[in-house]
Amino acid sequence: KELILEYAHVFIEDMFHCDSGPSPQFANQVSLDAFLTNIMARTRITTSTLITAFFYLERLKLFHPKCKGSPGSGHRLFLAAIILAAKYMYDDTFDNTAWATVSSGLFDLEQVNHMEREMLNFLEFKLFIRSFEWIQFNERLNACIRKEQQSIITQTN
Amino acid sequence: MSEKRIAVYSFENPDTPHYLSTTFRGNCTAVDQFKKLNRVGEGTYGIVYRAQKISDKEEPIVALKRIRMDYDNEGFPISALREISLLKNLRHENIVSVYDVVVANGLDNIFMVMEYCEQDMAYLMDNVMAKYPERQYRPAEVKCLLHQLLKGVSYLHDEKNIIHSLARSFGDPIDNMTPRVVTLWYRAPEILFGASDYTQSVDLWYIIVNILLTCKLLGTPTERVWPELVDQPLYGTIKFPSIDYDSIDKTFPDSTDATLDLLRAFLAYRPSRRISAREALRHSYFTEYPRMCNPALLPTYPELRNLKMVDEHGVKKHKVFDPKKDLINIDEPIVKRYDL
């Protein structure tokens, strides 16, 4: 399991303050970590697509600073972002039916279509990433991972 | 009867899907703020209207391009997604601008609000040039048009790192790219041979092949003109007729040496030898006699797409071009033309 994937749910939870644990409404909901891992394993989407999805989530937060998640919303945020990242990066990629299929049974096609369009609206259709933005984002991401690793080491000691 | 409603799963409050009326439009403007004046065309993924914002003030004419959304399984169409996000990031006088994205009927119908262009080249060629050869563009005007096209492409390549025929941008994080891109006819030879490390040079090929659509012209690619040919993934799987020499000069016997030189530079088989947009802009083809004309001096044509006529059976059809009535500035040289 790649390092970045291991910490993926932490970024989303930190950024949007949404708890990955099962929410009262969805008692049997899969955790964000399991949801992410399942999608990455079944679609074999590359790491750079995953990082692009995180970039879009950070941009969403930048455009709408007050936007805050609640228990369970991390799944939607991630799925909508990874769909847009895959469509922007690949000429030949999964359709939304496929994305609904790999969503651990949480969402149907109509919901997936809707969250995709909603995300596009909130991002104002700005999916372009400048190369300096990409470099800076990767540095921040690496710093985040190092910090997480440090805190785990501190906890275990 | 219940009103059509849309379930919204907001990111801010995702667990309680609430319902909005069909007038919901998120951050977007509603399309009913525009009045449609007429339909100007239909592309692969949508109808284009000539439209104007409803207002007390004088508003500019815009083009409204409706994005066809009938592929529910696909979700938001990839081509439209890229077109909008790329065009929103571009600003150049030779590239059409996207001003906004507007919606109607919830988020179901999406329109791009774009800069309105009076003519499209295909329509002009089919309806005017083809029927009235004497109205065809003169060499100085062709040069002017090609120069503008290359300026737009040079902006995409050199400032924005975008390959036009793929509608895709290049950043650092590129994985191997798929060779299954671009309408077959326009594909550059390295893509036909299955390369996944192609660069912006594919666009220069595309621009010209778009005009010529023939390869008999060039002779068979060989290692002499393209040393990396044998390294291409599909090398050997395609059988070509063996033609030793290109026949560019025989095909275009009336062209000047500079014209043929630029043409050969665009159609170099070896990608690294193909001329770039930036280099092409400085080619002597544009400055030799007849020199390219100033864009302001290009002939204008009536906006045939906007003129509707009713024939004897009461059927509406597009107005037909009439060279006697419809031409404004070709026979009366109000302004001095460079090539006269």
XYZ file of N, CA and C in Angstrom, chain A residues 27-138:
336
model
N -25.168 3.585 9.624
C -24.528 2.808 10.681
C -23.535 1.792 10.130
N -23.846 1.252 8.947
C -22.943 0.223 8.423
C -22.048 0.745 7.312
N -21.857 2.055 7.265
C -21.050 2.652 6.203
C -19.579 2.249 6.342
N -18.936 2.029 5.191
C -17.508 1.704 5.248
C -16.721 2.964 5.635
N -15.571 2.775 6.270
C -14.745 3.922 6.650
C -14.168 4.567 5.390
N -13.787 5.830 5.515
C -13.216 6.549 4.368
C -11.967 5.842 3.855
N -11.161 5.355 4.795
C -9.936 4.655 4.421
C -10.241 3.431 3.561
N -11.211 2.634 3.989
C -11.578 1.426 3.238
C -12.200 1.783 1.883
N -12.980 2.854 1.886
C -13.625 3.339 0.669
C -12.582 3.720 -0.381
N -11.601 4.518 0.058
C -10.502 4.955 -0.807
C -9.699 3.779 -1.342
N -9.322 2.893 -0.436
C -8.480 1.753 -0.815
C -9.194 0.878 -1.833
N -10.483 0.670 -1.626
C -11.279 -0.130 -2.548
C -11.288 0.506 -3.944
N -11.515 1.823 -4.011
C -11.546 2.511 -5.300
C -10.196 2.418 -6.001
N -9.133 2.691 -5.247
C -7.805 2.675 -5.865
C -7.448 1.276 -6.352
N -7.842 0.254 -5.586
C -7.496 -1.120 -5.962
C -8.300 -1.563 -7.182
N -9.574 -1.185 -7.226
C -10.406 -1.687 -8.328
C -10.220 -0.898 -9.618
N -9.887 0.379 -9.528
C -9.733 1.157 -10.760
C -8.289 1.206 -11.242
N -7.334 0.900 -10.350
C -5.904 1.013 -10.680
C -5.552 2.414 -11.181
N -6.228 3.399 -10.645
C -5.929 4.790 -10.976
C -4.528 5.109 -10.443
N -3.776 5.921 -11.183
C -2.387 6.174 -10.777
C -2.297 7.172 -9.618
N -1.119 7.195 -9.002
C -0.892 8.096 -7.874
C -1.025 9.557 -8.294
N -0.561 9.892 -9.505
C -0.671 11.307 -9.888
C -2.126 11.740 -10.051
N -3.006 10.802 -10.419
C -4.432 11.134 -10.477
C -4.979 11.356 -9.068
N -4.537 10.508 -8.144
C -4.951 10.641 -6.736
C -4.521 12.002 -6.191
N -3.273 12.382 -6.490
C -2.769 13.677 -6.004
C -3.554 14.823 -6.646
N -3.903 14.664 -7.945
C -4.721 15.687 -8.617
C -6.069 15.857 -7.900
N -6.654 14.740 -7.489
C -7.931 14.800 -6.762
C -7.763 15.584 -5.457
N -6.679 15.338 -4.736
C -6.420 16.095 -3.501
C -6.246 17.567 -3.800
N -5.576 17.838 -4.927
C -5.373 19.234 -5.309
C -6.722 19.923 -5.498
N -7.657 19.236 -6.175
C -8.985 19.819 -6.403
C -9.709 20.068 -5.074
N -9.524 19.144 -4.130
C -10.183 19.327 -2.833
C -9.616 20.548 -2.112
N -8.302 20.744 -2.251
C -7.701 21.923 -1.625
C -8.208 23.193 -2.309
N -8.364 23.119 -3.642
C -8.877 24.276 -4.382
C -10.325 24.578 -3.977
N -11.100 23.521 -3.763
C -12.488 23.688 -3.297
C -12.513 24.455 -1.980
N -11.609 24.063 -1.079
C -11.512 24.710 0.232
C -11.082 26.179 0.070
N -10.201 26.395 -0.903
C -9.698 27.751 -1.168
C -10.819 28.648 -1.704
N -11.637 28.109 -2.604
C -12.734 28.881 -3.198
C -13.866 29.079 -2.187
N -14.044 28.107 -1.315
C -15.153 28.168 -0.350
C -14.607 27.872 1.040
N -13.939 28.856 1.651
C -13.245 28.600 2.914
C -14.179 28.118 4.023
N -15.449 28.509 3.947
C -16.367 28.138 5.024
C -16.903 26.716 4.869
N -16.660 26.153 3.679
C -17.147 24.810 3.392
C -16.559 23.801 4.384
N -17.451 23.080 5.048
C -17.007 22.183 6.102
C -17.756 20.871 5.940
N -17.080 19.776 6.160
C -17.746 18.494 6.008
C -18.430 18.071 7.292
N -19.120 16.978 7.201
C -19.700 16.375 8.398
C -19.467 14.881 8.273
N -19.791 14.097 9.291
C -19.497 12.666 9.185
C -20.056 12.087 7.886
N -19.207 11.430 7.125
C -19.677 10.795 5.902
C -19.434 11.595 4.637
N -19.204 12.893 4.736
C -19.093 13.676 3.504
C -17.748 13.475 2.803
N -16.753 12.976 3.525
C -15.458 12.713 2.916
C -15.562 11.777 1.724
N -16.466 10.786 1.816
C -16.649 9.827 0.716
C -17.078 10.537 -0.557
N -18.061 11.458 -0.407
C -18.564 12.193 -1.576
C -17.498 13.106 -2.155
N -16.832 13.825 -1.247
C -15.798 14.759 -1.689
C -14.743 14.025 -2.499
N -14.277 12.912 -1.945
C -13.226 12.179 -2.622
C -13.689 11.627 -3.958
N -14.874 11.003 -3.976
C -15.349 10.382 -5.210
C -15.521 11.434 -6.316
N -16.146 12.570 -5.988
C -16.349 13.612 -7.001
C -15.003 14.116 -7.507
N -14.045 14.309 -6.612
C -12.732 14.833 -7.009
C -11.962 13.843 -7.876
N -12.021 12.568 -7.531
C -11.236 11.589 -8.299
C -11.853 11.395 -9.689
N -13.173 11.525 -9.814
C -13.820 11.413 -11.134
C -13.320 12.541 -12.042
N -13.332 13.769 -11.500
C -12.885 14.906 -12.304
C -11.408 14.776 -12.657
N -10.602 14.327 -11.703
C -9.166 14.163 -11.965
C -8.939 13.154 -13.078
N -9.660 12.020 -13.012
C -9.477 10.981 -14.028
C -9.925 11.488 -15.397
N -11.045 12.208 -15.448
C -11.529 12.709 -16.737
C -10.605 13.770 -17.301
N -10.014 14.559 -16.417
C -9.127 15.611 -16.908
C -7.795 15.036 -17.385
N -7.329 13.989 -16.737
C -6.006 13.433 -17.048
C -6.025 12.411 -18.178
N -7.093 11.616 -18.251
C -7.086 10.500 -19.199
C -8.031 10.723 -20.356
N -7.588 10.335 -21.547
C -8.432 10.462 -22.722
C -9.479 9.366 -22.743
N -9.195 8.297 -22.060
C -10.038 7.119 -22.139
C -10.163 6.586 -20.718
N -11.260 6.932 -20.037
C -11.329 6.529 -18.633
C -12.715 5.995 -18.277
N -12.936 5.705 -17.021
C -14.188 5.093 -16.574
C -15.377 6.033 -16.751
N -16.541 5.476 -17.071
C -17.741 6.302 -17.070
C -18.328 6.306 -15.655
N -19.363 7.127 -15.465
C -19.882 7.271 -14.112
C -20.574 6.014 -13.586
N -21.049 5.164 -14.505
C -21.619 3.886 -14.075
C -20.555 3.063 -13.347
N -19.335 3.072 -13.908
C -18.238 2.335 -13.290
C -17.897 2.916 -11.921
N -17.910 4.257 -11.830
C -17.597 4.889 -10.535
C -18.645 4.525 -9.491
N -19.914 4.434 -9.913
C -20.964 4.045 -8.971
C -20.733 2.602 -8.506
N -20.279 1.762 -9.437
C -20.040 0.352 -9.102
C -18.938 0.176 -8.053
N -17.911 1.043 -8.107
C -16.804 0.865 -7.153
C -16.997 1.675 -5.870
N -18.226 2.220 -5.669
C -18.417 3.106 -4.519
C -18.865 2.361 -3.270
N -18.487 1.105 -3.144
C -18.814 0.276 -1.980
C -20.322 0.259 -1.693
N -21.095 0.367 -2.761
C -22.541 0.312 -2.602
C -23.170 1.551 -1.980
N -22.399 2.627 -1.866
C -22.933 3.825 -1.197
C -23.765 4.704 -2.117
N -23.384 4.769 -3.397
C -24.030 5.734 -4.287
C -24.517 5.071 -5.566
N -25.647 5.557 -6.089
C -26.092 5.083 -7.396
C -25.676 6.103 -8.479
N -25.932 5.753 -9.742
C -25.473 6.575 -10.865
C -25.971 8.017 -10.759
N -27.249 8.181 -10.399
C -27.817 9.523 -10.333
C -27.088 10.379 -9.297
N -26.784 9.760 -8.169
C -26.054 10.501 -7.132
C -24.647 10.862 -7.581
N -24.004 9.896 -8.256
C -22.640 10.160 -8.742
C -22.653 11.303 -9.761
N -23.604 11.242 -10.726
C -23.718 12.318 -11.716
C -23.919 13.658 -11.029
N -24.751 13.648 -10.002
C -25.052 14.914 -9.348
C -23.869 15.466 -8.567
N -23.174 14.607 -7.852
C -22.033 15.128 -7.071
C -20.922 15.613 -7.997
N -20.803 14.970 -9.171
C -19.806 15.418 -10.141
C -20.124 16.846 -10.610
N -21.386 17.077 -10.968
C -21.776 18.396 -11.469
C -21.680 19.454 -10.380
N -22.041 19.046 -9.159
C -21.968 19.973 -8.034
C -20.513 20.391 -7.789
N -19.629 19.400 -7.835
C -18.204 19.689 -7.631
C -17.685 20.624 -8.725
N -18.086 20.359 -9.977
C -17.669 21.228 -11.085
C -18.125 22.665 -10.858
N -19.352 22.818 -10.398
C -19.865 24.154 -10.125
C -19.081 24.843 -9.021
N -18.832 24.114 -7.938
C -18.100 24.723 -6.824
C -16.667 25.077 -7.223
N -16.096 24.272 -8.138
C -14.727 24.567 -8.613
C -14.742 25.550 -9.783
N -15.923 26.025 -10.150
C -16.091 26.956 -11.271
C -15.449 26.423 -12.557
N -15.463 25.109 -12.716
C -14.910 24.436 -13.905
C -13.413 24.674 -14.059
N -12.756 25.093 -13.003
C -11.309 25.348 -13.121
C -10.532 24.107 -12.705
N -10.193 23.288 -13.681
C -9.476 22.052 -13.391
C -8.012 22.152 -13.783
N -7.647 23.270 -14.393
C -6.281 23.471 -14.863
C -5.341 23.633 -13.673
N -4.200 22.971 -13.706
C -3.213 23.133 -12.636
C -1.921 23.654 -13.253
N -1.450 24.779 -12.768
C -0.182 25.326 -13.268
C 0.977 24.550 -12.661
N 2.104 24.544 -13.370
C 3.174 23.654 -12.903
C 3.731 24.110 -11.550
N 3.776 25.425 -11.286
C 4.282 25.841 -9.963
C 3.304 25.437 -8.853
N 1.988 25.466 -9.180
C 0.994 25.044 -8.187
C 1.179 23.568 -7.848
N 1.451 22.793 -8.898
C 1.634 21.352 -8.728
C 2.849 21.056 -7.870
N 3.955 21.764 -8.142
C 5.187 21.533 -7.379
C 4.978 21.907 -5.913
N 4.384 23.092 -5.682
C 4.142 23.524 -4.307
C 3.226 22.553 -3.567
N 2.194 22.081 -4.276
C 1.243 21.181 -3.630
C 1.917 19.877 -3.212
N 2.771 19.349 -4.112
C 3.475 18.110 -3.772
C 4.394 18.279 -2.575
